[in-house]
């Protein structure tokens, strides 16, 4: 089967869609639909993506489950602390499933449960990679891409990939700082530098892409000139480059990240043109009383402001 290739330690590779059977899978590139999904129950009002119980599953090898659990929990807090979680489609629980092969993904399981199921594939005690992969897939869950009917589609699925990649990179930065100050394992403060270095290598690779593609010079021209390549679903090199632009917005306007929870709450999800996508996203932000900064800013940068075709 074909699998998505991620950027690891600054090695930037194209994204390739992949399909898993017999259930449905979000692989950060595409999903396959093998059954008519039922309606999903909503999480209890007292549960949020930050407080939903996390369970580990899969083959963690000789890794101590308690250690992996601590890293996942710390990463979740690094990604979500201080963020208003406004979605009306939050899961009641999370499962983090370690596979020994394949690529990270959100498993779309049509069983009627309200559990978000995240798959990771890491080496033994590779906590930087675990945090990076989990953070990215947690971003998809935040973006309401965890239920069984969450089918991605061109032309705008690439943009969600850029949005959640920036979400993961933001979380890695916060995790690195927190680890150095208060590590989850006694005497392990120095590993915060390793997390920071892992993140920096990814960012350097993406910076090189953004410069080579022309994104840093003129985002609207970049989008117009490369649109057919950009709108290929997945964390493709153009989505990787755009993730840094979005990361800058998260850091410049911290409340902008709450708009991620307003994604995909409309018919068609990512399968609509970018101007309409930004308009529906802006409208969804209004419904949830979330900051509309991010859809407005991205529409402006891409020359596709909401309401303009």
XYZ file of C-alpha atoms in Angstrom:
309
model
C 0.000 0.000 0.000
C 1.116 3.584 -0.566
C 1.808 5.616 2.528
C 2.244 9.260 3.346
C 5.817 10.399 3.816
C 6.434 12.855 6.621
C 9.271 15.285 7.181
C 11.578 13.709 9.722
C 14.577 15.663 10.992
C 14.328 18.147 8.163
C 13.983 15.617 5.344
C 11.044 16.922 3.333
C 9.292 14.351 1.169
C 6.042 14.467 -0.826
C 2.831 13.155 0.703
C 1.230 10.062 -0.807
C -2.286 8.916 0.033
C -2.853 5.490 1.527
C -5.767 3.240 2.238
C -6.419 0.866 5.113
C -9.112 -1.825 5.189
C -11.606 -2.832 6.490
C -12.159 0.412 8.382
C -11.782 4.018 7.353
C -8.568 5.914 7.883
C -7.475 9.557 7.863
C -3.835 9.366 6.836
C -3.273 13.116 6.589
C -3.736 12.687 2.867
C -6.911 10.775 2.086
C -9.462 8.376 3.519
C -11.288 5.422 2.059
C -14.980 4.949 2.705
C -16.003 1.313 3.012
C -19.328 1.617 4.806
C -22.111 4.120 5.326
C -21.156 5.728 8.622
C -23.705 6.161 11.384
C -24.325 9.382 13.221
C -21.849 9.851 16.035
C -22.912 10.789 19.551
C -21.441 13.979 20.897
C -19.145 14.058 23.871
C -20.613 14.931 27.227
C -20.716 18.660 27.831
C -18.223 18.271 30.675
C -15.663 16.597 28.372
C -13.292 18.445 26.069
C -10.405 17.448 23.852
C -8.114 18.529 26.692
C -9.841 16.459 29.379
C -11.029 13.373 27.465
C -9.401 10.201 28.863
C -6.479 8.834 26.834
C -5.864 5.107 26.464
C -2.866 3.439 24.844
C -3.217 0.506 22.456
C -1.057 -1.391 19.999
C 2.514 -2.649 20.189
C 4.695 -0.401 22.352
C 7.464 -3.009 22.522
C 9.738 -2.604 25.519
C 8.600 0.949 26.141
C 6.986 1.403 29.504
C 3.320 2.273 28.838
C 3.371 4.727 31.712
C 6.232 6.647 30.099
C 4.501 6.901 26.719
C 1.302 7.968 28.466
C 3.160 10.795 30.199
C 4.640 12.043 26.930
C 1.260 11.959 25.192
C -0.399 13.814 28.055
C 2.352 16.417 28.197
C 2.087 16.913 24.436
C -1.673 17.337 24.621
C -1.275 20.031 27.248
C 1.503 21.733 25.262
C -0.805 21.847 22.233
C -4.065 22.796 23.937
C -3.421 24.638 27.203
C -4.847 28.144 26.935
C -6.797 27.355 23.743
C -10.575 27.815 23.853
C -12.009 24.478 22.707
C -15.246 25.566 21.093
C -16.188 22.720 18.776
C -19.523 21.003 19.293
C -17.980 17.761 17.944
C -15.332 16.907 20.525
C -14.651 13.243 21.312
C -15.370 11.770 24.731
C -12.113 9.779 24.745
C -8.879 9.323 22.804
C -6.986 6.199 21.845
C -3.323 6.360 20.844
C -2.407 3.194 18.949
C 1.253 2.342 18.307
C 1.804 0.452 15.048
C 5.136 -1.073 14.067
C 4.761 0.012 10.448
C 2.802 2.512 8.436
C 2.312 6.222 8.869
C 0.530 8.282 11.530
C -3.173 8.699 10.967
C -6.614 9.113 12.465
C -8.504 5.833 12.197
C -12.075 6.432 11.053
C -13.908 3.557 12.668
C -17.632 3.353 11.834
C -18.768 1.754 15.065
C -20.875 4.569 16.430
C -18.514 5.391 19.291
C -17.405 8.882 20.280
C -13.711 7.955 20.497
C -11.017 9.617 18.389
C -8.467 6.962 17.390
C -4.939 8.185 16.623
C -2.260 5.928 15.135
C 1.469 6.585 15.578
C 4.559 4.722 14.409
C 7.704 5.487 16.392
C 10.964 3.911 17.438
C 11.497 2.807 21.020
C 11.396 5.783 23.381
C 11.568 8.255 20.483
C 9.654 10.873 22.431
C 10.280 13.720 19.960
C 8.773 11.704 17.124
C 5.857 10.590 19.294
C 5.086 14.187 20.260
C 5.358 15.364 16.649
C 3.138 12.647 15.206
C 0.590 12.784 18.005
C 0.461 16.581 17.820
C -0.265 16.525 14.095
C -3.045 13.950 14.378
C -4.457 15.700 17.455
C -4.704 18.756 15.213
C -6.940 16.799 12.846
C -9.128 15.812 15.794
C -9.313 19.471 16.845
C -10.326 20.251 13.256
C -13.299 17.842 13.535
C -11.664 15.210 11.322
C -12.119 12.203 13.585
C -15.674 11.002 12.959
C -16.422 8.238 10.477
C -17.953 10.571 7.893
C -14.946 12.913 7.887
C -14.025 12.357 4.264
C -11.246 14.647 2.954
C -11.218 15.872 -0.599
C -9.493 18.322 -2.905
C -9.162 21.174 -3.467
C -8.710 22.354 0.144
C -7.575 19.314 2.093
C -3.952 20.467 1.692
C -4.822 23.554 3.733
C -6.000 21.524 6.714
C -2.705 19.625 6.519
C -0.777 22.897 6.721
C -2.978 24.089 9.589
C -2.465 20.971 11.720
C 1.240 20.713 10.882
C 1.644 24.242 12.246
C -0.393 23.146 15.271
C 2.062 20.300 15.890
C 5.124 22.518 15.477
C 3.670 25.051 17.895
C 3.051 22.270 20.406
C 6.602 20.941 20.027
C 8.026 24.347 20.870
C 5.924 24.627 24.011
C 6.722 21.019 24.958
C 10.478 21.631 24.611
C 10.343 24.660 26.904
C 8.210 22.858 29.470
C 10.412 19.755 29.378
C 13.533 21.786 30.136
C 11.835 23.458 33.103
C 9.913 20.478 34.477
C 10.608 17.160 32.720
C 8.176 14.239 33.075
C 11.128 12.001 34.001
C 13.451 12.955 36.856
C 16.744 14.530 35.752
C 15.751 14.574 32.075
C 15.707 18.367 31.623
C 18.304 18.259 28.851
C 15.999 16.289 26.577
C 14.048 19.493 26.089
C 16.956 20.615 23.900
C 16.607 17.472 21.792
C 12.920 18.218 21.212
C 13.775 21.793 20.275
C 16.443 20.543 17.849
C 14.033 18.064 16.269
C 11.535 20.868 15.699
C 14.166 23.246 14.346
C 15.324 20.709 11.758
C 11.785 20.358 10.446
C 11.353 24.119 10.306
C 14.645 24.602 8.431
C 13.508 22.134 5.787
C 10.197 23.932 5.396
C 11.894 27.333 5.238
C 14.009 26.109 2.336
C 10.870 24.940 0.553
C 9.033 28.218 1.123
C 11.953 30.197 -0.261
C 12.445 27.949 -3.295
C 8.724 27.957 -4.122
C 8.389 31.741 -3.827
C 5.943 31.683 -0.910
C 8.019 34.073 1.170
C 8.053 36.663 -1.644
C 4.389 36.741 -2.684
C 1.880 34.255 -1.229
C -0.912 35.162 -3.664
C 1.367 34.692 -6.688
C 2.704 31.461 -5.142
C -0.827 30.108 -4.895
C -1.839 31.246 -8.377
C 1.313 29.916 -10.039
C 1.338 26.507 -8.307
C -2.345 25.956 -7.623
C -2.627 22.621 -9.426
C 0.280 21.260 -7.386
C -0.765 22.888 -4.113
C -4.277 21.435 -4.210
C -3.070 17.830 -4.337
C -4.380 16.274 -1.095
C -1.847 15.546 1.616
C 1.023 17.132 3.474
C 2.709 17.906 0.185
C 5.751 20.210 -0.069
C 3.533 23.261 -0.614
C 1.449 22.446 2.466
C 4.690 21.990 4.395
C 5.883 25.424 3.319
C 2.534 27.063 4.151
C 2.578 25.534 7.631
C 5.269 28.040 8.648
C 3.118 30.965 7.538
C 0.305 29.598 9.695
C 2.684 28.993 12.592
C 3.612 32.682 12.445
C -0.074 33.580 12.788
C -0.474 31.289 15.795
C 2.434 33.059 17.451
C 1.493 36.584 16.361
C -2.222 36.272 17.158
C -2.544 33.534 19.802
C -6.349 33.444 19.721
C -6.246 32.570 16.015
C -5.668 28.901 16.865
C -9.190 28.558 18.255
C -10.508 28.802 14.690
C -9.137 25.308 13.971
C -12.036 23.913 16.024
C -14.466 25.584 13.605
C -13.198 23.659 10.568
C -15.255 21.073 8.674
C -18.628 21.926 10.209
C -20.308 22.372 6.810
C -21.415 20.085 3.984
C -18.616 19.368 1.555
C -15.882 19.954 4.119
C -12.646 20.444 2.123
C -14.195 19.642 -1.255
C -15.040 23.257 -2.131
C -12.999 26.105 -3.700
C -10.694 27.981 -1.360
C -12.669 31.259 -1.271
C -15.851 29.399 -0.360
C -13.874 27.301 2.127
C -12.610 30.420 3.891
C -16.109 31.942 3.866
C -17.713 28.859 5.396
C -14.898 28.648 7.900
C -15.450 32.293 8.849
C -19.194 31.648 9.223
C -18.453 28.588 11.379
C -16.226 30.726 13.597
C -19.135 33.132 14.063
C -21.427 30.253 15.069
C -18.945 29.108 17.718
C -17.922 32.637 18.776
C -14.346 31.867 17.759
C -11.807 34.328 16.416
C -12.156 34.619 12.608
C -8.599 35.875 12.240
C -7.152 32.741 10.657
C -9.661 32.241 7.804
C -9.572 35.949 7.052
C -5.780 36.098 7.066
C -5.290 32.973 4.970
C -7.888 34.116 2.475
C -6.064 37.427 2.198
C -2.659 35.774 1.714
C -3.977 33.373 -0.956
C -5.867 36.072 -2.831
C -9.111 34.300 -1.966
C -10.779 36.413 0.679
C -14.098 35.109 1.996
C -16.888 36.086 -0.353
C -14.503 36.596 -3.309
C -14.357 33.858 -5.975
